PDB file of C-alpha atoms in Angstrom:
ATOM      1  CA  UNK R   1     -72.865 126.773 -94.530  1.00  0.00           C
ATOM      2  CA  UNK R   2     -70.141 128.687 -96.369  1.00  0.00           C
ATOM      3  CA  UNK R   3     -66.460 129.402 -95.842  1.00  0.00           C
ATOM      4  CA  UNK R   4     -63.333 130.659 -97.564  1.00  0.00           C
ATOM      5  CA  UNK R   5     -60.222 128.511 -97.779  1.00  0.00           C
ATOM      6  CA  UNK R   6     -57.362 130.463 -99.298  1.00  0.00           C
ATOM      7  CA  UNK R   7     -58.700 132.200-102.415  1.00  0.00           C
ATOM      8  CA  UNK R   8     -61.642 129.796-102.886  1.00  0.00           C
ATOM      9  CA  UNK R   9     -65.203 130.256-101.614  1.00  0.00           C
ATOM     10  CA  UNK R  10     -67.078 127.082-100.666  1.00  0.00           C
ATOM     11  CA  UNK R  11     -70.826 126.580-100.296  1.00  0.00           C
ATOM     12  CA  UNK R  12     -71.817 123.346 -98.540  1.00  0.00           C
ATOM     13  CA  UNK R  13     -75.438 122.494 -99.373  1.00  0.00           C
ATOM     14  CA  UNK R  14     -77.984 120.008 -98.076  1.00  0.00           C
ATOM     15  CA  UNK R  15     -79.875 119.007-101.210  1.00  0.00           C
ATOM     16  CA  UNK R  16     -81.629 115.917 -99.806  1.00  0.00           C
ATOM     17  CA  UNK R  17     -85.287 116.582 -98.992  1.00  0.00           C
ATOM     18  CA  UNK R  18     -86.730 113.778 -96.876  1.00  0.00           C
ATOM     19  CA  UNK R  19     -90.347 113.028 -97.797  1.00  0.00           C
ATOM     20  CA  UNK R  20     -91.088 110.897 -94.751  1.00  0.00           C
ATOM     21  CA  UNK R  21     -92.489 107.429 -94.289  1.00  0.00           C
ATOM     22  CA  UNK R  22     -95.897 105.942 -93.610  1.00  0.00           C
ATOM     23  CA  UNK R  23     -97.091 102.548 -92.437  1.00  0.00           C
ATOM     24  CA  UNK R  24     -97.567 101.477 -96.053  1.00  0.00           C
ATOM     25  CA  UNK R  25     -94.632 103.285 -97.662  1.00  0.00           C
ATOM     26  CA  UNK R  26     -90.949 103.333 -96.733  1.00  0.00           C
ATOM     27  CA  UNK R  27     -89.176 106.632 -96.327  1.00  0.00           C
ATOM     28  CA  UNK R  28     -88.003 108.407 -99.448  1.00  0.00           C
ATOM     29  CA  UNK R  29     -86.280 111.611-100.562  1.00  0.00           C
ATOM     30  CA  UNK R  30     -85.827 113.904-103.533  1.00  0.00           C
ATOM     31  CA  UNK R  31     -83.208 116.397-104.649  1.00  0.00           C
ATOM     32  CA  UNK R  32     -83.949 119.964-103.625  1.00  0.00           C
ATOM     33  CA  UNK R  33     -82.804 122.985-101.603  1.00  0.00           C
ATOM     34  CA  UNK R  34     -85.897 124.794-100.338  1.00  0.00           C
ATOM     35  CA  UNK R  35     -86.592 128.516-100.041  1.00  0.00           C
ATOM     36  CA  UNK R  36     -84.381 129.163 -97.012  1.00  0.00           C
ATOM     37  CA  UNK R  37     -81.299 127.624 -98.553  1.00  0.00           C
ATOM     38  CA  UNK R  38     -81.717 129.464-101.845  1.00  0.00           C
ATOM     39  CA  UNK R  39     -82.000 132.731 -99.930  1.00  0.00           C
ATOM     40  CA  UNK R  40     -78.887 131.832 -97.930  1.00  0.00           C
ATOM     41  CA  UNK R  41     -76.978 131.244-101.190  1.00  0.00           C
ATOM     42  CA  UNK R  42     -78.206 134.530-102.664  1.00  0.00           C
ATOM     43  CA  UNK R  43     -77.179 136.563 -99.626  1.00  0.00           C
ATOM     44  CA  UNK R  44     -73.870 134.756 -99.242  1.00  0.00           C
ATOM     45  CA  UNK R  45     -72.834 135.311-102.857  1.00  0.00           C
ATOM     46  CA  UNK R  46     -73.638 139.017-102.535  1.00  0.00           C
ATOM     47  CA  UNK R  47     -70.459 139.270-100.411  1.00  0.00           C
ATOM     48  CA  UNK R  48     -68.223 137.162-102.716  1.00  0.00           C
ATOM     49  CA  UNK R  49     -66.165 138.949-105.418  1.00  0.00           C
ATOM     50  CA  UNK R  50     -67.326 138.050-108.909  1.00  0.00           C
ATOM     51  CA  UNK R  51     -63.918 136.714-110.027  1.00  0.00           C
ATOM     52  CA  UNK R  52     -63.471 134.464-107.004  1.00  0.00           C
ATOM     53  CA  UNK R  53     -63.842 130.727-107.605  1.00  0.00           C
ATOM     54  CA  UNK R  54     -67.059 129.417-106.037  1.00  0.00           C
ATOM     55  CA  UNK R  55     -67.229 125.682-105.299  1.00  0.00           C
ATOM     56  CA  UNK R  56     -70.548 124.081-104.376  1.00  0.00           C
ATOM     57  CA  UNK R  57     -70.517 120.799-102.480  1.00  0.00           C
ATOM     58  CA  UNK R  58     -73.657 118.636-102.376  1.00  0.00           C
ATOM     59  CA  UNK R  59     -74.757 115.028-102.152  1.00  0.00           C
ATOM     60  CA  UNK R  60     -77.315 114.602-104.958  1.00  0.00           C
ATOM     61  CA  UNK R  61     -76.044 115.749-108.404  1.00  0.00           C
ATOM     62  CA  UNK R  62     -76.986 119.283-109.367  1.00  0.00           C
ATOM     63  CA  UNK R  63     -79.222 118.258-112.288  1.00  0.00           C
ATOM     64  CA  UNK R  64     -81.516 116.388-109.871  1.00  0.00           C
ATOM     65  CA  UNK R  65     -82.161 119.477-107.722  1.00  0.00           C
ATOM     66  CA  UNK R  66     -85.732 120.717-108.165  1.00  0.00           C
ATOM     67  CA  UNK R  67     -84.672 124.380-108.016  1.00  0.00           C
ATOM     68  CA  UNK R  68     -81.615 123.992-110.251  1.00  0.00           C
ATOM     69  CA  UNK R  69     -82.791 126.762-112.615  1.00  0.00           C
ATOM     70  CA  UNK R  70     -83.007 129.206-109.704  1.00  0.00           C
ATOM     71  CA  UNK R  71     -79.613 128.052-108.476  1.00  0.00           C
ATOM     72  CA  UNK R  72     -78.154 128.534-111.967  1.00  0.00           C
ATOM     73  CA  UNK R  73     -79.463 132.122-112.066  1.00  0.00           C
ATOM     74  CA  UNK R  74     -77.464 132.868-108.908  1.00  0.00           C
ATOM     75  CA  UNK R  75     -74.247 131.427-110.358  1.00  0.00           C
ATOM     76  CA  UNK R  76     -74.127 131.795-114.130  1.00  0.00           C
ATOM     77  CA  UNK R  77     -72.859 135.403-114.270  1.00  0.00           C
ATOM     78  CA  UNK R  78     -69.708 134.254-112.457  1.00  0.00           C
ATOM     79  CA  UNK R  79     -66.806 133.127-114.679  1.00  0.00           C
ATOM     80  CA  UNK R  80     -65.390 130.632-112.163  1.00  0.00           C
ATOM     81  CA  UNK R  81     -67.678 127.991-110.646  1.00  0.00           C
ATOM     82  CA  UNK R  82     -67.447 124.282-109.897  1.00  0.00           C
ATOM     83  CA  UNK R  83     -69.918 121.911-108.260  1.00  0.00           C
ATOM     84  CA  UNK R  84     -69.172 118.487-106.780  1.00  0.00           C
ATOM     85  CA  UNK R  85     -71.599 115.714-105.824  1.00  0.00           C
ATOM     86  CA  UNK R  86     -71.673 112.005-105.002  1.00  0.00           C
ATOM     87  CA  UNK R  87     -74.796 109.818-104.553  1.00  0.00           C
ATOM     88  CA  UNK R  88     -74.656 107.832-107.814  1.00  0.00           C
ATOM     89  CA  UNK R  89     -71.633 105.630-107.003  1.00  0.00           C
ATOM     90  CA  UNK R  90     -70.191 106.258-110.464  1.00  0.00           C
ATOM     91  CA  UNK R  91     -67.713 108.861-111.681  1.00  0.00           C
ATOM     92  CA  UNK R  92     -68.460 111.416-114.402  1.00  0.00           C
ATOM     93  CA  UNK R  93     -67.799 114.976-115.502  1.00  0.00           C
ATOM     94  CA  UNK R  94     -70.726 117.036-116.785  1.00  0.00           C
ATOM     95  CA  UNK R  95     -70.424 120.324-118.667  1.00  0.00           C
ATOM     96  CA  UNK R  96     -73.762 122.074-118.376  1.00  0.00           C
ATOM     97  CA  UNK R  97     -75.019 124.455-121.045  1.00  0.00           C
ATOM     98  CA  UNK R  98     -78.315 125.720-122.482  1.00  0.00           C
ATOM     99  CA  UNK R  99     -79.733 122.194-122.899  1.00  0.00           C
ATOM    100  CA  UNK R 100     -79.538 121.772-119.128  1.00  0.00           C
ATOM    101  CA  UNK R 101     -80.783 125.288-118.376  1.00  0.00           C
ATOM    102  CA  UNK R 102     -77.392 126.920-117.742  1.00  0.00           C
ATOM    103  CA  UNK R 103     -77.061 130.344-119.451  1.00  0.00           C
ATOM    104  CA  UNK R 104     -73.502 131.276-118.514  1.00  0.00           C
ATOM    105  CA  UNK R 105     -70.925 132.343-121.104  1.00  0.00           C
ATOM    106  CA  UNK R 106     -69.083 129.044-120.677  1.00  0.00           C
ATOM    107  CA  UNK R 107     -70.365 125.637-119.517  1.00  0.00           C
ATOM    108  CA  UNK R 108     -70.590 124.903-115.815  1.00  0.00           C
ATOM    109  CA  UNK R 109     -68.424 121.966-114.712  1.00  0.00           C
ATOM    110  CA  UNK R 110     -70.209 119.513-112.420  1.00  0.00           C
ATOM    111  CA  UNK R 111     -68.092 116.659-111.052  1.00  0.00           C
ATOM    112  CA  UNK R 112     -69.904 113.558-109.805  1.00  0.00           C
ATOM    113  CA  UNK R 113     -67.162 112.027-107.705  1.00  0.00           C
ATOM    114  CA  UNK R 114     -65.986 108.460-107.211  1.00  0.00           C
ATOM    115  CA  UNK R 115     -66.898 106.933-103.836  1.00  0.00           C
ATOM    116  CA  UNK R 116     -64.605 105.373-101.253  1.00  0.00           C
ATOM    117  CA  UNK R 117     -67.061 102.485-100.784  1.00  0.00           C
ATOM    118  CA  UNK R 118     -67.405 101.954-104.554  1.00  0.00           C
ATOM    119  CA  UNK R 119     -70.533  99.845-105.079  1.00  0.00           C
ATOM    120  CA  UNK R 120     -71.409  99.831-101.366  1.00  0.00           C
ATOM    121  CA  UNK R 121     -68.690  97.235-100.547  1.00  0.00           C
ATOM    122  CA  UNK R 122     -70.193  94.560-102.800  1.00  0.00           C
ATOM    123  CA  UNK R 123     -68.440  91.929-104.909  1.00  0.00           C
ATOM    124  CA  UNK R 124     -66.041  89.124-104.108  1.00  0.00           C
ATOM    125  CA  UNK R 125     -63.342  89.744-101.452  1.00  0.00           C
ATOM    126  CA  UNK R 126     -59.801  90.414-102.635  1.00  0.00           C
ATOM    127  CA  UNK R 127     -56.629  88.943-101.113  1.00  0.00           C
ATOM    128  CA  UNK R 128     -57.080  91.234 -98.089  1.00  0.00           C
ATOM    129  CA  UNK R 129     -60.653  90.094 -97.542  1.00  0.00           C
ATOM    130  CA  UNK R 130     -62.026  93.441 -98.766  1.00  0.00           C
ATOM    131  CA  UNK R 131     -64.782  93.328-101.431  1.00  0.00           C
ATOM    132  CA  UNK R 132     -63.472  94.611-104.778  1.00  0.00           C
ATOM    133  CA  UNK R 133     -66.574  96.902-104.875  1.00  0.00           C
ATOM    134  CA  UNK R 134     -66.093  97.899-108.524  1.00  0.00           C
ATOM    135  CA  UNK R 135     -68.527 100.633-109.519  1.00  0.00           C
ATOM    136  CA  UNK R 136     -71.262 100.207-112.148  1.00  0.00           C
ATOM    137  CA  UNK R 137     -69.263 102.261-114.671  1.00  0.00           C
ATOM    138  CA  UNK R 138     -66.321  99.851-114.409  1.00  0.00           C
ATOM    139  CA  UNK R 139     -64.155 102.180-112.297  1.00  0.00           C
ATOM    140  CA  UNK R 140     -62.512 101.016-109.058  1.00  0.00           C
ATOM    141  CA  UNK R 141     -63.446 102.590-105.761  1.00  0.00           C
ATOM    142  CA  UNK R 142     -61.253 105.413-104.536  1.00  0.00           C
ATOM    143  CA  UNK R 143     -61.246 109.144-103.981  1.00  0.00           C
ATOM    144  CA  UNK R 144     -60.315 112.389-105.708  1.00  0.00           C
ATOM    145  CA  UNK R 145     -57.849 115.155-104.848  1.00  0.00           C
ATOM    146  CA  UNK R 146     -58.859 118.651-105.947  1.00  0.00           C
ATOM    147  CA  UNK R 147     -55.988 121.142-106.093  1.00  0.00           C
ATOM    148  CA  UNK R 148     -56.729 124.875-106.214  1.00  0.00           C
ATOM    149  CA  UNK R 149     -54.568 127.697-107.509  1.00  0.00           C
ATOM    150  CA  UNK R 150     -56.266 131.081-107.499  1.00  0.00           C
ATOM    151  CA  UNK R 151     -59.493 130.636-109.440  1.00  0.00           C
ATOM    152  CA  UNK R 152     -58.230 127.522-111.240  1.00  0.00           C
ATOM    153  CA  UNK R 153     -58.357 123.881-110.149  1.00  0.00           C
ATOM    154  CA  UNK R 154     -57.354 120.355-111.134  1.00  0.00           C
ATOM    155  CA  UNK R 155     -58.920 117.020-110.172  1.00  0.00           C
ATOM    156  CA  UNK R 156     -56.923 113.816-109.774  1.00  0.00           C
ATOM    157  CA  UNK R 157     -58.480 110.356-109.391  1.00  0.00           C
ATOM    158  CA  UNK R 158     -56.839 108.093-106.801  1.00  0.00           C
ATOM    159  CA  UNK R 159     -57.836 104.407-107.065  1.00  0.00           C
ATOM    160  CA  UNK R 160     -58.006 102.455-103.808  1.00  0.00           C
ATOM    161  CA  UNK R 161     -55.572  99.558-103.238  1.00  0.00           C
ATOM    162  CA  UNK R 162     -53.862 100.273-106.570  1.00  0.00           C
ATOM    163  CA  UNK R 163     -50.951 102.390-107.783  1.00  0.00           C
ATOM    164  CA  UNK R 164     -51.749 106.014-108.600  1.00  0.00           C
ATOM    165  CA  UNK R 165     -50.828 105.237-112.227  1.00  0.00           C
ATOM    166  CA  UNK R 166     -53.777 102.825-112.555  1.00  0.00           C
ATOM    167  CA  UNK R 167     -56.095 105.184-114.436  1.00  0.00           C
ATOM    168  CA  UNK R 168     -57.628 102.878-117.059  1.00  0.00           C
ATOM    169  CA  UNK R 169     -58.501  99.332-118.120  1.00  0.00           C
ATOM    170  CA  UNK R 170     -57.671  98.216-121.672  1.00  0.00           C
ATOM    171  CA  UNK R 171     -59.833  95.518-123.274  1.00  0.00           C
ATOM    172  CA  UNK R 172     -58.650  93.540-126.308  1.00  0.00           C
ATOM    173  CA  UNK R 173     -58.545  89.829-127.283  1.00  0.00           C
ATOM    174  CA  UNK R 174     -55.622  87.747-126.087  1.00  0.00           C
ATOM    175  CA  UNK R 175     -54.982  86.442-129.594  1.00  0.00           C
ATOM    176  CA  UNK R 176     -56.182  87.208-133.151  1.00  0.00           C
ATOM    177  CA  UNK R 177     -55.082  86.497-136.706  1.00  0.00           C
ATOM    178  CA  UNK R 178     -53.425  89.100-138.900  1.00  0.00           C
ATOM    179  CA  UNK R 179     -56.503  89.098-141.150  1.00  0.00           C
ATOM    180  CA  UNK R 180     -58.718  89.950-138.144  1.00  0.00           C
ATOM    181  CA  UNK R 181     -56.677  92.908-136.949  1.00  0.00           C
ATOM    182  CA  UNK R 182     -58.461  95.494-139.098  1.00  0.00           C
ATOM    183  CA  UNK R 183     -61.811  94.472-137.579  1.00  0.00           C
ATOM    184  CA  UNK R 184     -60.700  94.032-133.969  1.00  0.00           C
ATOM    185  CA  UNK R 185     -61.846  96.750-131.571  1.00  0.00           C
ATOM    186  CA  UNK R 186     -59.885  97.900-128.551  1.00  0.00           C
ATOM    187  CA  UNK R 187     -61.859  99.372-125.654  1.00  0.00           C
ATOM    188  CA  UNK R 188     -60.432 101.588-122.925  1.00  0.00           C
ATOM    189  CA  UNK R 189     -62.213 102.588-119.729  1.00  0.00           C
ATOM    190  CA  UNK R 190     -60.526 105.818-118.580  1.00  0.00           C
ATOM    191  CA  UNK R 191     -61.837 105.984-115.029  1.00  0.00           C
ATOM    192  CA  UNK R 192     -61.739 109.780-114.696  1.00  0.00           C
ATOM    193  CA  UNK R 193     -62.191 110.554-118.378  1.00  0.00           C
ATOM    194  CA  UNK R 194     -64.612 113.106-119.757  1.00  0.00           C
ATOM    195  CA  UNK R 195     -65.775 114.444-123.121  1.00  0.00           C
ATOM    196  CA  UNK R 196     -62.774 116.784-122.888  1.00  0.00           C
ATOM    197  CA  UNK R 197     -60.287 113.916-122.622  1.00  0.00           C
ATOM    198  CA  UNK R 198     -58.072 112.964-125.556  1.00  0.00           C
ATOM    199  CA  UNK R 199     -57.518 109.195-125.845  1.00  0.00           C
ATOM    200  CA  UNK R 200     -55.199 107.503-128.370  1.00  0.00           C
ATOM    201  CA  UNK R 201     -53.760 104.031-128.930  1.00  0.00           C
ATOM    202  CA  UNK R 202     -50.772 102.634-130.790  1.00  0.00           C
ATOM    203  CA  UNK R 203     -49.837  99.082-131.778  1.00  0.00           C
ATOM    204  CA  UNK R 204     -46.171  98.435-131.138  1.00  0.00           C
ATOM    205  CA  UNK R 205     -43.371 100.852-130.388  1.00  0.00           C
ATOM    206  CA  UNK R 206     -43.285 102.755-133.686  1.00  0.00           C
ATOM    207  CA  UNK R 207     -46.830 102.697-134.987  1.00  0.00           C
ATOM    208  CA  UNK R 208     -48.981 105.761-135.497  1.00  0.00           C
ATOM    209  CA  UNK R 209     -51.155 107.012-132.656  1.00  0.00           C
ATOM    210  CA  UNK R 210     -54.808 106.270-133.509  1.00  0.00           C
ATOM    211  CA  UNK R 211     -57.512 108.569-132.093  1.00  0.00           C
ATOM    212  CA  UNK R 212     -60.123 106.747-130.026  1.00  0.00           C
ATOM    213  CA  UNK R 213     -63.806 107.707-129.917  1.00  0.00           C
ATOM    214  CA  UNK R 214     -65.984 107.841-126.808  1.00  0.00           C
ATOM    215  CA  UNK R 215     -68.769 105.232-126.927  1.00  0.00           C
ATOM    216  CA  UNK R 216     -71.849 104.718-124.773  1.00  0.00           C
ATOM    217  CA  UNK R 217     -71.528 101.061-123.744  1.00  0.00           C
ATOM    218  CA  UNK R 218     -71.231  98.848-120.672  1.00  0.00           C
ATOM    219  CA  UNK R 219     -67.845  98.053-119.169  1.00  0.00           C
ATOM    220  CA  UNK R 220     -66.845  94.537-120.361  1.00  0.00           C
ATOM    221  CA  UNK R 221     -65.308  93.458-117.053  1.00  0.00           C
ATOM    222  CA  UNK R 222     -68.321  94.535-115.047  1.00  0.00           C
ATOM    223  CA  UNK R 223     -70.623  92.737-117.498  1.00  0.00           C
ATOM    224  CA  UNK R 224     -68.532  89.582-117.004  1.00  0.00           C
ATOM    225  CA  UNK R 225     -68.825  89.910-113.213  1.00  0.00           C
ATOM    226  CA  UNK R 226     -72.605  90.163-113.459  1.00  0.00           C
ATOM    227  CA  UNK R 227     -72.669  87.063-115.685  1.00  0.00           C
ATOM    228  CA  UNK R 228     -70.681  85.176-113.065  1.00  0.00           C
ATOM    229  CA  UNK R 229     -73.200  86.184-110.409  1.00  0.00           C
ATOM    230  CA  UNK R 230     -76.009  84.679-112.507  1.00  0.00           C
ATOM    231  CA  UNK R 231     -74.146  81.391-113.047  1.00  0.00           C
ATOM    232  CA  UNK R 232     -74.609  78.147-111.122  1.00  0.00           C
ATOM    233  CA  UNK R 233     -71.386  78.872-109.228  1.00  0.00           C
ATOM    234  CA  UNK R 234     -71.560  82.573-108.284  1.00  0.00           C
ATOM    235  CA  UNK R 235     -68.567  84.175-106.561  1.00  0.00           C
ATOM    236  CA  UNK R 236     -68.670  84.884-102.819  1.00  0.00           C
ATOM    237  CA  UNK R 237     -69.753  88.238-101.456  1.00  0.00           C
ATOM    238  CA  UNK R 238     -72.819  90.434-101.867  1.00  0.00           C
ATOM    239  CA  UNK R 239     -74.103  90.922-105.385  1.00  0.00           C
ATOM    240  CA  UNK R 240     -73.010  93.996-107.319  1.00  0.00           C
ATOM    241  CA  UNK R 241     -75.597  96.606-108.383  1.00  0.00           C
ATOM    242  CA  UNK R 242     -76.991  96.447-111.910  1.00  0.00           C
ATOM    243  CA  UNK R 243     -74.711  97.559-114.723  1.00  0.00           C
ATOM    244  CA  UNK R 244     -75.037 100.905-116.543  1.00  0.00           C
ATOM    245  CA  UNK R 245     -73.560 102.283-119.759  1.00  0.00           C
ATOM    246  CA  UNK R 246     -70.283 103.813-118.698  1.00  0.00           C
ATOM    247  CA  UNK R 247     -69.730 107.512-119.498  1.00  0.00           C
ATOM    248  CA  UNK R 248     -65.959 107.102-119.940  1.00  0.00           C
ATOM    249  CA  UNK R 249     -65.188 104.300-122.433  1.00  0.00           C
ATOM    250  CA  UNK R 250     -63.312 104.872-125.710  1.00  0.00           C
ATOM    251  CA  UNK R 251     -62.951 102.595-128.738  1.00  0.00           C
ATOM    252  CA  UNK R 252     -60.757 102.219-131.824  1.00  0.00           C
ATOM    253  CA  UNK R 253     -59.882  99.432-134.266  1.00  0.00           C
ATOM    254  CA  UNK R 254     -56.451  97.846-134.584  1.00  0.00           C
ATOM    255  CA  UNK R 255     -54.525  98.618-137.788  1.00  0.00           C
ATOM    256  CA  UNK R 256     -55.282  96.188-140.662  1.00  0.00           C
ATOM    257  CA  UNK R 257     -52.901  93.372-141.615  1.00  0.00           C
ATOM    258  CA  UNK R 258     -50.817  93.671-138.480  1.00  0.00           C
ATOM    259  CA  UNK R 259     -47.749  91.399-138.671  1.00  0.00           C
ATOM    260  CA  UNK R 260     -47.612  88.147-136.754  1.00  0.00           C
ATOM    261  CA  UNK R 261     -45.964  88.216-133.372  1.00  0.00           C
ATOM    262  CA  UNK R 262     -46.463  89.485-129.855  1.00  0.00           C
ATOM    263  CA  UNK R 263     -47.275  93.175-129.748  1.00  0.00           C
ATOM    264  CA  UNK R 264     -47.922  95.792-127.103  1.00  0.00           C
ATOM    265  CA  UNK R 265     -51.033  97.973-127.338  1.00  0.00           C
ATOM    266  CA  UNK R 266     -50.139 101.370-125.888  1.00  0.00           C
ATOM    267  CA  UNK R 267     -52.852 103.781-124.736  1.00  0.00           C
ATOM    268  CA  UNK R 268     -52.354 107.357-123.646  1.00  0.00           C
ATOM    269  CA  UNK R 269     -54.922 109.849-122.450  1.00  0.00           C
ATOM    270  CA  UNK R 270     -54.680 113.547-121.661  1.00  0.00           C
ATOM    271  CA  UNK R 271     -57.388 114.876-119.358  1.00  0.00           C
ATOM    272  CA  UNK R 272     -59.094 118.284-119.342  1.00  0.00           C
ATOM    273  CA  UNK R 273     -56.364 119.613-117.042  1.00  0.00           C
ATOM    274  CA  UNK R 274     -53.525 118.659-119.385  1.00  0.00           C
ATOM    275  CA  UNK R 275     -52.264 115.669-117.370  1.00  0.00           C
ATOM    276  CA  UNK R 276     -51.279 112.603-119.429  1.00  0.00           C
ATOM    277  CA  UNK R 277     -51.534 108.970-118.314  1.00  0.00           C
ATOM    278  CA  UNK R 278     -50.309 105.880-120.188  1.00  0.00           C
ATOM    279  CA  UNK R 279     -50.911 102.157-119.928  1.00  0.00           C
ATOM    280  CA  UNK R 280     -50.493  99.069-122.117  1.00  0.00           C
ATOM    281  CA  UNK R 281     -51.435  95.444-122.649  1.00  0.00           C
ATOM    282  CA  UNK R 282     -50.094  92.601-124.801  1.00  0.00           C
ATOM    283  CA  UNK R 283     -51.816  90.976-127.772  1.00  0.00           C
ATOM    284  CA  UNK R 284     -50.662  87.996-129.871  1.00  0.00           C
ATOM    285  CA  UNK R 285     -51.185  88.105-133.631  1.00  0.00           C
ATOM    286  CA  UNK R 286     -50.980  84.829-135.517  1.00  0.00           C
TER     287      UNK R 286
END
């Protein structure tokens, strides 16, 4: 179905095609729309002004839809589009271009949203008895708030059971020597980060801001949780799903020959909407 809310046009799609079950095979599904739905989209968009923001809502991510090329042809001449999905139980921003079959003048933004249930309510219970349910990309469970203004929008990640300012995890050793500082990496998982995010770190209160680079690796905390599950004394709760390489981790190396003492590692990130978040952690240098 479709509707307008303020200046924004929404298309709500059913992109789960059930393939049925047999006595020997459990039920399954695939991502697709079907002829009727594509025709509905075509006729609906014929009545929507070209400069109006069109937002598509779906369950399975847009790149897994069988007819995505046909869907792209209906959308790509419009300058303002956004699509939002779920399904994967991770959070990521995709910017689709020619490599994905999108021929529009600018990339199409597809947002695969965080889930409220995280990793399906798995993991050890917290102090409230609720499973921590960390997602496979290392992000906490939560939800997103999308704010619209004309044909523009912003997206804000809201972590569950945590302050709104909790937008990242910073990974660094507790203690290193001064000689090791130039070879010591710092990792940052920016939960709602994307390839358009700017991430920087600084050692101490007056050091230079060091640009951080996005890397395709597993989240260290999630890897540690999976190791604990495989130990002889696993934590309580249902097992977490298998780990993946997180799409929103950044890395940089501490400055060389850092002086001895207790220092604060500061990290700041500015997202694609211009909003800046900061966090920090302490490291001891001997």
